[in-house]
PDB file of C-alpha atoms in Angstrom:
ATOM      1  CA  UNK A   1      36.023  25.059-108.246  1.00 60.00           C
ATOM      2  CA  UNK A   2      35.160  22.303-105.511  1.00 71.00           C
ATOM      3  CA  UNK A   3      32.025  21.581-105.241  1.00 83.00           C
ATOM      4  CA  UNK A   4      29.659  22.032-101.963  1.00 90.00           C
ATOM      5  CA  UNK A   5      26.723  19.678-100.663  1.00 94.00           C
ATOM      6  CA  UNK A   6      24.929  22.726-101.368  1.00 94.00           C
ATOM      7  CA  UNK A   7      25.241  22.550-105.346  1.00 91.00           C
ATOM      8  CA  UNK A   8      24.581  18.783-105.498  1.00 91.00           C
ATOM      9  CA  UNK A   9      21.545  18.112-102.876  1.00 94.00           C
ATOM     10  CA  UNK A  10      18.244  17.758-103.545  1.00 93.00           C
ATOM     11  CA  UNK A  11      15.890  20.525-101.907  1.00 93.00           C
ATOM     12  CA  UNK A  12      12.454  19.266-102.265  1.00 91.00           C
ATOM     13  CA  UNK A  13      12.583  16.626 -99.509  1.00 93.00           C
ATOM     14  CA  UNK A  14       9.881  13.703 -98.712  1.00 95.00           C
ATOM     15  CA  UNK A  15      10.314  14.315 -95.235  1.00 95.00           C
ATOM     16  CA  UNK A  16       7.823  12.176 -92.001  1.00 95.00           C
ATOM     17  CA  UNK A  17       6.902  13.630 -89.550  1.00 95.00           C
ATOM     18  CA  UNK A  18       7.755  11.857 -85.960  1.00 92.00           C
ATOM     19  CA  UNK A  19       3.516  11.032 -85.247  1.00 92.00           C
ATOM     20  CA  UNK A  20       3.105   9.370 -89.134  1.00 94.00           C
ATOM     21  CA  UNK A  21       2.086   5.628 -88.884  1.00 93.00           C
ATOM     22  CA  UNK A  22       4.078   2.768 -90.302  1.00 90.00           C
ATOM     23  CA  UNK A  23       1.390   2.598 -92.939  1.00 91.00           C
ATOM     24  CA  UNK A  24       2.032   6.794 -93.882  1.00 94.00           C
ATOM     25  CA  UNK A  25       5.493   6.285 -94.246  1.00 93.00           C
ATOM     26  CA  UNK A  26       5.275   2.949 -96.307  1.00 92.00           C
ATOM     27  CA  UNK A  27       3.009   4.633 -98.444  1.00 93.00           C
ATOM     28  CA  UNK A  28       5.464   7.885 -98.811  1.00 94.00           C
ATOM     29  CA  UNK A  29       8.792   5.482 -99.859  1.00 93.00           C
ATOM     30  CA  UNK A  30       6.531   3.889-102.091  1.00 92.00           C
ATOM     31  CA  UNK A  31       4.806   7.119-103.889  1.00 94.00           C
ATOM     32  CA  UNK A  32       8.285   8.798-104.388  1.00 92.00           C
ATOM     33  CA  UNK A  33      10.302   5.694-105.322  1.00 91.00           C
ATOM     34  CA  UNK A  34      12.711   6.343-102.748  1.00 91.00           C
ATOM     35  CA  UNK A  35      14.424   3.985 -99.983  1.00 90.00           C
ATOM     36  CA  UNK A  36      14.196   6.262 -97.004  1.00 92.00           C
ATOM     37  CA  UNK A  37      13.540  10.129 -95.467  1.00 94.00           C
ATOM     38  CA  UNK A  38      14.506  11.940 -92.492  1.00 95.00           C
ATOM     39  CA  UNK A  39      12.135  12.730 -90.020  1.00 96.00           C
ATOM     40  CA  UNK A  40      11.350  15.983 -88.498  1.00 96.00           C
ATOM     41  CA  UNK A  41       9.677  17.448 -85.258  1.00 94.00           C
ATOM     42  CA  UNK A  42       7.246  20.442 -85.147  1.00 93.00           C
ATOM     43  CA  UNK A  43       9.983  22.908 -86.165  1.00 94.00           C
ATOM     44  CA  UNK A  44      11.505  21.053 -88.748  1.00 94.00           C
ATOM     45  CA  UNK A  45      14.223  20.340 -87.015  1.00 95.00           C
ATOM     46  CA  UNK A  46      15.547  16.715 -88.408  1.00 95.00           C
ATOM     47  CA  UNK A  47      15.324  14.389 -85.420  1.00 95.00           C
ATOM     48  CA  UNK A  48      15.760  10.657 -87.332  1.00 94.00           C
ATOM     49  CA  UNK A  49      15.970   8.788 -90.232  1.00 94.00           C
ATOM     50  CA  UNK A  50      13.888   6.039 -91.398  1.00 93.00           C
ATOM     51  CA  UNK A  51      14.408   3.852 -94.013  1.00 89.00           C
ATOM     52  CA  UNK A  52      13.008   0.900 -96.168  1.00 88.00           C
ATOM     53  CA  UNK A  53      15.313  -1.045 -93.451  1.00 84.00           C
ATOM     54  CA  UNK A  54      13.536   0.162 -90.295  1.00 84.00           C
ATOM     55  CA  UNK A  55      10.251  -0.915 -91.529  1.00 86.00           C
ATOM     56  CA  UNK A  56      10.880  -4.288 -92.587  1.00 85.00           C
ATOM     57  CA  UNK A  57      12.648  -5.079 -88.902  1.00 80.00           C
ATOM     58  CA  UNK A  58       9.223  -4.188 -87.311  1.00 76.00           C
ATOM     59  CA  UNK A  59       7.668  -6.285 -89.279  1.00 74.00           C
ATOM     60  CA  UNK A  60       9.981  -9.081 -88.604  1.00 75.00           C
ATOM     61  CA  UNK A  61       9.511  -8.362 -85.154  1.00 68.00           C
ATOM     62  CA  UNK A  62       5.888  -7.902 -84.694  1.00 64.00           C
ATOM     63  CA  UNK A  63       6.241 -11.801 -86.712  1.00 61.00           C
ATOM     64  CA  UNK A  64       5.965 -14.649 -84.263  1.00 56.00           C
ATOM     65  CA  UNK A  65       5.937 -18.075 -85.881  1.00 52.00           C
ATOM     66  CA  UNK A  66       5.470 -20.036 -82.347  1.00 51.00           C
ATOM     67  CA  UNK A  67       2.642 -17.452 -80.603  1.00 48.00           C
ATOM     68  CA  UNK A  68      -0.811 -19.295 -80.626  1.00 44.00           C
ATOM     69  CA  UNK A  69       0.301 -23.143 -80.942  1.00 46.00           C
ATOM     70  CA  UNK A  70       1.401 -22.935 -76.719  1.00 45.00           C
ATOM     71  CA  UNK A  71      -0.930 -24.707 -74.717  1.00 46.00           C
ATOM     72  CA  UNK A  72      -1.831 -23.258 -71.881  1.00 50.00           C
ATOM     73  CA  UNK A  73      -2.175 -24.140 -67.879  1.00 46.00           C
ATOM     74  CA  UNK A  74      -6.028 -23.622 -66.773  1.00 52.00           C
ATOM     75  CA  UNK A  75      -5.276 -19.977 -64.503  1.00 51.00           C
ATOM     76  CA  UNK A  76      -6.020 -19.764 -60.508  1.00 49.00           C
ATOM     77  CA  UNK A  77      -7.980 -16.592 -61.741  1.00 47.00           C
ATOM     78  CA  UNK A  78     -10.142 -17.891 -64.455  1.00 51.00           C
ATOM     79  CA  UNK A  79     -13.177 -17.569 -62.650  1.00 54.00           C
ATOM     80  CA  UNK A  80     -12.622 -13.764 -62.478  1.00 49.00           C
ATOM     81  CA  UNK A  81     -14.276 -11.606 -65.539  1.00 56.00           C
ATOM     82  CA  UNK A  82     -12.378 -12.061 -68.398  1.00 49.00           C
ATOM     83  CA  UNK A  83     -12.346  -8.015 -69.206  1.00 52.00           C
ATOM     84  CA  UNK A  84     -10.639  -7.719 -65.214  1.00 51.00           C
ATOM     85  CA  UNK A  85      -7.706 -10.976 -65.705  1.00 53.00           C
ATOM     86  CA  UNK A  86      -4.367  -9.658 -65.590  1.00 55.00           C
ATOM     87  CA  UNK A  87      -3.363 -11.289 -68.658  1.00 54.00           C
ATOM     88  CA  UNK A  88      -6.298  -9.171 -70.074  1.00 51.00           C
ATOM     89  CA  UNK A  89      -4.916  -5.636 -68.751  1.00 50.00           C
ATOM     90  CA  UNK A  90      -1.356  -6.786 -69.676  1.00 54.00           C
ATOM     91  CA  UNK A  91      -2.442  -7.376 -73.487  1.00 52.00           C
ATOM     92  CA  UNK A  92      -3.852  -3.996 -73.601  1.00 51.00           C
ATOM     93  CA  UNK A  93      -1.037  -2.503 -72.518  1.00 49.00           C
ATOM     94  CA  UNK A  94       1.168  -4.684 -74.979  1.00 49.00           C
ATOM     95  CA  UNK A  95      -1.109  -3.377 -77.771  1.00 48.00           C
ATOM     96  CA  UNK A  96      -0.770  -0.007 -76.578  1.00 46.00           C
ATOM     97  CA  UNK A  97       2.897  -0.142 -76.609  1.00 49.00           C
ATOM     98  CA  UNK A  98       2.789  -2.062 -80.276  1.00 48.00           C
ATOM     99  CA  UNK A  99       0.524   0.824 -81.725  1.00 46.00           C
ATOM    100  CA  UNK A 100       3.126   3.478 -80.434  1.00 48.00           C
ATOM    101  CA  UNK A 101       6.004   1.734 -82.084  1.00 55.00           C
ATOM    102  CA  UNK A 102       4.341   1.615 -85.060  1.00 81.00           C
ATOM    103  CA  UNK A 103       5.007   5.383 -85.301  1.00 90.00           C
ATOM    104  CA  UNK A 104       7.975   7.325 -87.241  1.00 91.00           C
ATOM    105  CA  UNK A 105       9.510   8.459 -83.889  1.00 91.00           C
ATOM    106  CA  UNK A 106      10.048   4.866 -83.027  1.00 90.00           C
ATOM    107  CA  UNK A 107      11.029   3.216 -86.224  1.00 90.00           C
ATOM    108  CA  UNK A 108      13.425   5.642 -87.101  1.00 91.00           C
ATOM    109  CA  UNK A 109      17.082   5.801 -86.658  1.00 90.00           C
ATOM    110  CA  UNK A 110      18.483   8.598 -84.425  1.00 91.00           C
ATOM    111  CA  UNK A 111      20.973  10.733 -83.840  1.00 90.00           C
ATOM    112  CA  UNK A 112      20.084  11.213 -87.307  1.00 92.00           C
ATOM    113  CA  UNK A 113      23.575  11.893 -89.139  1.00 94.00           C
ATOM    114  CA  UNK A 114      23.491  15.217 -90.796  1.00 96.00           C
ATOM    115  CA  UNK A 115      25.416  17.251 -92.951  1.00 96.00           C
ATOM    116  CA  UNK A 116      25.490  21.097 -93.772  1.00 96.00           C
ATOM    117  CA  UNK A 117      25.224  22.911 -96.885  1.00 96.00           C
ATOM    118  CA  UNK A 118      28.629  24.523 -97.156  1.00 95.00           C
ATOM    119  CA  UNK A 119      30.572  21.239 -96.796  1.00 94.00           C
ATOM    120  CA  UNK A 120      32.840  19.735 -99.285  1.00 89.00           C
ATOM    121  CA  UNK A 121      31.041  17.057-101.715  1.00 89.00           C
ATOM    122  CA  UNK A 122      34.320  14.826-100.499  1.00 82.00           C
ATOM    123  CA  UNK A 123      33.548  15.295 -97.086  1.00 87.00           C
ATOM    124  CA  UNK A 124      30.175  14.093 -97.352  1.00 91.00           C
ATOM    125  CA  UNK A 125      30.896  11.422 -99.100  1.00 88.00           C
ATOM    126  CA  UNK A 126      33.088  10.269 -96.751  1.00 86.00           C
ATOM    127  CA  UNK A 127      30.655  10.598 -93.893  1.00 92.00           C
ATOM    128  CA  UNK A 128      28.704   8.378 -96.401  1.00 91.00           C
ATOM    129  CA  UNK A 129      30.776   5.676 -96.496  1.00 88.00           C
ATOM    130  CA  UNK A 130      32.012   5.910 -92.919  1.00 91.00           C
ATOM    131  CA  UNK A 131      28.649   5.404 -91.172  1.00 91.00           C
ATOM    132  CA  UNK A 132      27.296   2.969 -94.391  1.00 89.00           C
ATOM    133  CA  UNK A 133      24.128   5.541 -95.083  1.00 90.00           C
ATOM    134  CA  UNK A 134      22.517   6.090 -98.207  1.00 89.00           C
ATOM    135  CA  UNK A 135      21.570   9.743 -97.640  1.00 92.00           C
ATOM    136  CA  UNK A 136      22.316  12.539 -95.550  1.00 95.00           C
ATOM    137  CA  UNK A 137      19.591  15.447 -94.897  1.00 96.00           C
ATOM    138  CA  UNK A 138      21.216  18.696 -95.144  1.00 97.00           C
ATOM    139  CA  UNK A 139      20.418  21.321 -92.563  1.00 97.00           C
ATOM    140  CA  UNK A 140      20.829  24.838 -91.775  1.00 95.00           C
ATOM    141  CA  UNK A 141      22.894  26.631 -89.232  1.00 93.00           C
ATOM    142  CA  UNK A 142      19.503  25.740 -86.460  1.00 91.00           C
ATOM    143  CA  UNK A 143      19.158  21.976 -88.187  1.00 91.00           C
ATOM    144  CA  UNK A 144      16.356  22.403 -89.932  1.00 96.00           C
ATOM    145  CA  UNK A 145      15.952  20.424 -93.070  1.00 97.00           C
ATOM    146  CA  UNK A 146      16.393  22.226 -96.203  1.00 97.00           C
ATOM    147  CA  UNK A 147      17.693  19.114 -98.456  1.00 96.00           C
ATOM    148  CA  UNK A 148      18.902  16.093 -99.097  1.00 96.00           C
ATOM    149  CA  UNK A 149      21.730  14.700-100.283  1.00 95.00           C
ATOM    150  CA  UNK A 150      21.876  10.568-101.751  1.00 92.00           C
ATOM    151  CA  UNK A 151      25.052   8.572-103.160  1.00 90.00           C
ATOM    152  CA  UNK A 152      23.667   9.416-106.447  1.00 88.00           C
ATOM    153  CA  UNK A 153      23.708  13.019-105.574  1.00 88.00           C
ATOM    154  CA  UNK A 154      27.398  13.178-104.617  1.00 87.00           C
ATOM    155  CA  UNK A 155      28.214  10.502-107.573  1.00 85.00           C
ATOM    156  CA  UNK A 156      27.190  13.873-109.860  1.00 81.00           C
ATOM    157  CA  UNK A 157      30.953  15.112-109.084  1.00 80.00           C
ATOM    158  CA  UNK A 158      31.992  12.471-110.987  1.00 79.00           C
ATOM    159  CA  UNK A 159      30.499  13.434-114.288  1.00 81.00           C
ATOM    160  CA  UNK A 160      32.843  16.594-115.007  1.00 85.00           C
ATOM    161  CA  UNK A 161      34.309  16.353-118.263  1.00 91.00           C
ATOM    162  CA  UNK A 162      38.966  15.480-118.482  1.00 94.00           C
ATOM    163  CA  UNK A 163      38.975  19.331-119.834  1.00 95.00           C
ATOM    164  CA  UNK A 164      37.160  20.865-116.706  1.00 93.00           C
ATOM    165  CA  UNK A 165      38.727  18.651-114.245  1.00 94.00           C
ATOM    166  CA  UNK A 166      42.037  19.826-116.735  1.00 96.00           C
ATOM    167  CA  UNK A 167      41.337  23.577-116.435  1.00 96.00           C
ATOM    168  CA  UNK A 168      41.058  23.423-112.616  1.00 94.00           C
ATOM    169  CA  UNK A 169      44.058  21.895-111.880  1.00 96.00           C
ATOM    170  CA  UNK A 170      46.407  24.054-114.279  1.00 97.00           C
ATOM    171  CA  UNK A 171      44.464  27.576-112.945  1.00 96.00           C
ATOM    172  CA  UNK A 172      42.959  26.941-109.907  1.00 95.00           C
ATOM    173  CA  UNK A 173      46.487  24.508-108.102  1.00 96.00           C
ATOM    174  CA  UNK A 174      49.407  25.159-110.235  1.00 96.00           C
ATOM    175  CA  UNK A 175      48.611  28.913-110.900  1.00 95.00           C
ATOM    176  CA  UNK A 176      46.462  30.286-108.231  1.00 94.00           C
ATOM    177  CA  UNK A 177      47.696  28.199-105.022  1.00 95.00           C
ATOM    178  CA  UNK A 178      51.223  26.977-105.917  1.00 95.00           C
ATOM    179  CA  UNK A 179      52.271  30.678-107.814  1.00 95.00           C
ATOM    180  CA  UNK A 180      53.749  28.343-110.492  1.00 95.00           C
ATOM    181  CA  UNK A 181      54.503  30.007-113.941  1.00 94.00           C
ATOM    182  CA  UNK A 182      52.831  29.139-116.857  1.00 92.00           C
ATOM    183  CA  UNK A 183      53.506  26.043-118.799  1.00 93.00           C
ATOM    184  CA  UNK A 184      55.881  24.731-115.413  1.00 96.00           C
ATOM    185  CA  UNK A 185      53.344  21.570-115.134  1.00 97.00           C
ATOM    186  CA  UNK A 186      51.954  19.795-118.059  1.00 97.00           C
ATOM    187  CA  UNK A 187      48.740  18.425-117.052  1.00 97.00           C
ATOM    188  CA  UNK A 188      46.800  15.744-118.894  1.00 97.00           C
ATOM    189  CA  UNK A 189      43.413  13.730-118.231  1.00 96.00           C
ATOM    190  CA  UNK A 190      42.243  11.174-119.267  1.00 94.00           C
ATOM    191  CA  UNK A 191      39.109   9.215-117.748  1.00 91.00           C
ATOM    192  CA  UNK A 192      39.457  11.097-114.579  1.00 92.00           C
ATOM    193  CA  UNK A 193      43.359   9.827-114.007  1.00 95.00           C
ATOM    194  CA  UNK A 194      45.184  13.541-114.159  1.00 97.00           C
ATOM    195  CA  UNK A 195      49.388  12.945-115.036  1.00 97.00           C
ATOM    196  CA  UNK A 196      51.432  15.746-114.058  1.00 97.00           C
ATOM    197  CA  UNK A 197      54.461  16.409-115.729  1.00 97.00           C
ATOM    198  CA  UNK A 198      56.942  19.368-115.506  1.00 96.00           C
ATOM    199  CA  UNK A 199      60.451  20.315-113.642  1.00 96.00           C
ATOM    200  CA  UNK A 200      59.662  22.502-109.914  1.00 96.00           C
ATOM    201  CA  UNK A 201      61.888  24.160-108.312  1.00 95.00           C
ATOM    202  CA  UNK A 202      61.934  22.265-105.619  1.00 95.00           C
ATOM    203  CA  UNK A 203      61.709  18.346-104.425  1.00 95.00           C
ATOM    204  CA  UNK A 204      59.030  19.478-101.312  1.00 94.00           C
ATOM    205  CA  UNK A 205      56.941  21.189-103.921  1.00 95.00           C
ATOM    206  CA  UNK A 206      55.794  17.951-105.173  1.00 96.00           C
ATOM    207  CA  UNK A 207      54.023  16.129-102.849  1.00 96.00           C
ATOM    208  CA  UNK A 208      52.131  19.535-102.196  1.00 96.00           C
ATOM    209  CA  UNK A 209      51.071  19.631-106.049  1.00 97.00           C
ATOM    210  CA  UNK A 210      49.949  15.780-105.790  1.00 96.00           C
ATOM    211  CA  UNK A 211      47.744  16.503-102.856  1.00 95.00           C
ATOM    212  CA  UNK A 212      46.448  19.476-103.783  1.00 95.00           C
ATOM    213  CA  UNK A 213      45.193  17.616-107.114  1.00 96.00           C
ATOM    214  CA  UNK A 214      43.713  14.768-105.385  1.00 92.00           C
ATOM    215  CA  UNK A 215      41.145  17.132-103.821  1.00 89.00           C
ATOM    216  CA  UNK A 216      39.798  18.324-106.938  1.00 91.00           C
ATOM    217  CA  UNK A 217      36.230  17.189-107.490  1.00 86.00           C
ATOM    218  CA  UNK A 218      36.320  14.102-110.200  1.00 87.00           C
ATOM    219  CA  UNK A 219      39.686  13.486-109.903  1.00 90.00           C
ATOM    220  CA  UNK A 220      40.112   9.637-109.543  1.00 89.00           C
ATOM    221  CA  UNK A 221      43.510   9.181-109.832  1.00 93.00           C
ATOM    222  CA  UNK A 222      46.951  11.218-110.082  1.00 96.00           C
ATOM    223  CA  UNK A 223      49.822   9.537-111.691  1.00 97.00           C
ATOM    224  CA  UNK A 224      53.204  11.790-111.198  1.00 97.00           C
ATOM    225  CA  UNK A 225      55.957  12.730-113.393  1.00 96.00           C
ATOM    226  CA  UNK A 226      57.125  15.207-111.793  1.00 97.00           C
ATOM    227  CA  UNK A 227      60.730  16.232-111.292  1.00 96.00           C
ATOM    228  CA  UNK A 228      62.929  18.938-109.287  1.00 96.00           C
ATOM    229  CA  UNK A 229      66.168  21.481-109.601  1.00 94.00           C
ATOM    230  CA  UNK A 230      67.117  21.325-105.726  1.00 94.00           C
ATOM    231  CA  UNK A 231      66.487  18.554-103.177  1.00 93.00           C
ATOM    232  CA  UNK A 232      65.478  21.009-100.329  1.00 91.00           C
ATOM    233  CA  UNK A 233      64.269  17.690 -98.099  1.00 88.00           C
ATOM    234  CA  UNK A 234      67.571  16.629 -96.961  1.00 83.00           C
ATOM    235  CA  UNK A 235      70.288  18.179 -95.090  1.00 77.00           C
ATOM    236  CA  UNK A 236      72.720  20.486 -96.399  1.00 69.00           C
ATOM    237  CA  UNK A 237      76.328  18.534 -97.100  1.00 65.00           C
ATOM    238  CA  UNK A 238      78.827  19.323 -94.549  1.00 56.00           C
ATOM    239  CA  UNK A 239      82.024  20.424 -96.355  1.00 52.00           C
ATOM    240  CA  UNK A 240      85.634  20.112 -94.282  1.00 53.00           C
ATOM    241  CA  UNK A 241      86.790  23.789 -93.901  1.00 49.00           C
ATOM    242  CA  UNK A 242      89.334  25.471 -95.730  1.00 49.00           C
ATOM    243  CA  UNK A 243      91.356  27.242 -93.149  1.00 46.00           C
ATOM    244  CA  UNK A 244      94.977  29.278 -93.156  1.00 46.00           C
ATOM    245  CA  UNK A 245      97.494  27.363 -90.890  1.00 45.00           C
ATOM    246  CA  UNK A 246      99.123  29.711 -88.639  1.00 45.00           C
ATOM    247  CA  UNK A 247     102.613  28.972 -88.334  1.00 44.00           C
ATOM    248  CA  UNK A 248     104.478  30.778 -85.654  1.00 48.00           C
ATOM    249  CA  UNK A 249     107.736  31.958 -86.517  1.00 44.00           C
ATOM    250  CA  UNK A 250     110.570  31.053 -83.742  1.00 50.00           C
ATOM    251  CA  UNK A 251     111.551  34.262 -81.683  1.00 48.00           C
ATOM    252  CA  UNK A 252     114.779  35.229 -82.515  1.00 45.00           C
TER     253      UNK A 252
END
């Protein structure tokens, strides 16, 4: 049977909230051992993603080695109250902006890249590796957050024993999708690799029975032995016909 994200995620999420500080959310990935969390809004709805990543690049931001060793020009408006200098008003509004960043909502990483329950583990995995994420939160038909799914999650497909991953392909694709009778494919695994061996009716039936195997969950390789009776990808020969000549008798 193929496996789902569903089966393999993990449903008791570590999840921020968009208002939690950078100092909440450190303190979260640092409780639970874990390198990042999605982030949801008021109706848990997932909204972002923030990661180990996202925090250290604020703090690399908020760093400024050359601040404070300027020197600066004596200002036209010095004699004005220090609490009224524009400089003054346009710190606070600096350090009002810095204190906002420092929430999830900013930090995070959004659109947050999601995947739903009933998906293939293959599928996800492939979102995985196409968008270079370490987890995707698993929502609901309304995108609410019910789980989570890692690379170590999805890596569990892996862990089926040569006689499951065995069994599935001789019921489940030679019996059950390709109608084969029994015994027509020998199938043997060994570390994952599956080698198919056996005679088919057929030369198209082949690459069929190869693809078909590929797609079952902890197969990591397919080496083919198969042959065929008829050759049903090419053409039909043309033979010459084998007419009567008619031969018309003089009149007499």
């Amino acid at each position: 049977m193929t496996l789902i994200v569903g089966q393999v995620m993990t449903s008791e999420v570590v999840e921020a909230h968009r208002k939690m500080s950078f100092k909440e959310v450190a303190r979260l990935l640092d409780r639970y051992r874990i390198s990042g969390l999605p982030v949801v809004d008021d109706d848990d709805k997932v909204v972002g993603v923030i990661s180990e990543s996202d925090l250290l690049r604020r703090q690399a931001a908020r760093s400024d080695p050359g601040q404070g060793r300027r020197r600066r020009l004596p200002s036209p408006l010095s004699g004005l109250p220090w609490s009224s200098r524009p400089e003054r008003m346009g710190r606070r509004a600096a350090d009002a902006e810095s204190v906002r960043a420092t929430t999830a909502e900013r930090l995070m990483s959004t659109p947050a890249i999601t995947v739903h329950p009933q998906q293939r583990v293959a599928d996800a995995a492939r979102v995985m590796e196409r968008h270079r994420i370490e987890r995707l939160p698993v929502v609901d038909e309304e995108d609410r957050l019910i789980g989570i799914a890692t690379r170590r999650d999805l890596l569990r497909v892996f862990l089926r024993t040569d006689e499951e991953i065995r069994r599935e392909v001789t019921d489940d694709v030679m019996g059950r999708t390709l109608s084969l009778p029994p015994h027509t494919v020998i199938v043997s695994v060994g570390d994952g690799v599956v080698t198919l061996e056996g005679r088919l009716e057929h030369r198209s039936e082949i690459p069929q029975a190869i693809r078909l195997t590929w797609r079952v969950d902890g197969v990591v390789g397919v080496m083919n032995s198969l042959t065929f009776r008829v050759d049903d990808t090419r053409p039909p020969e043309q033979h010459p016909s084998h007419r009567i000549g008619h031969h018309w008798m003089p009149e007499r």
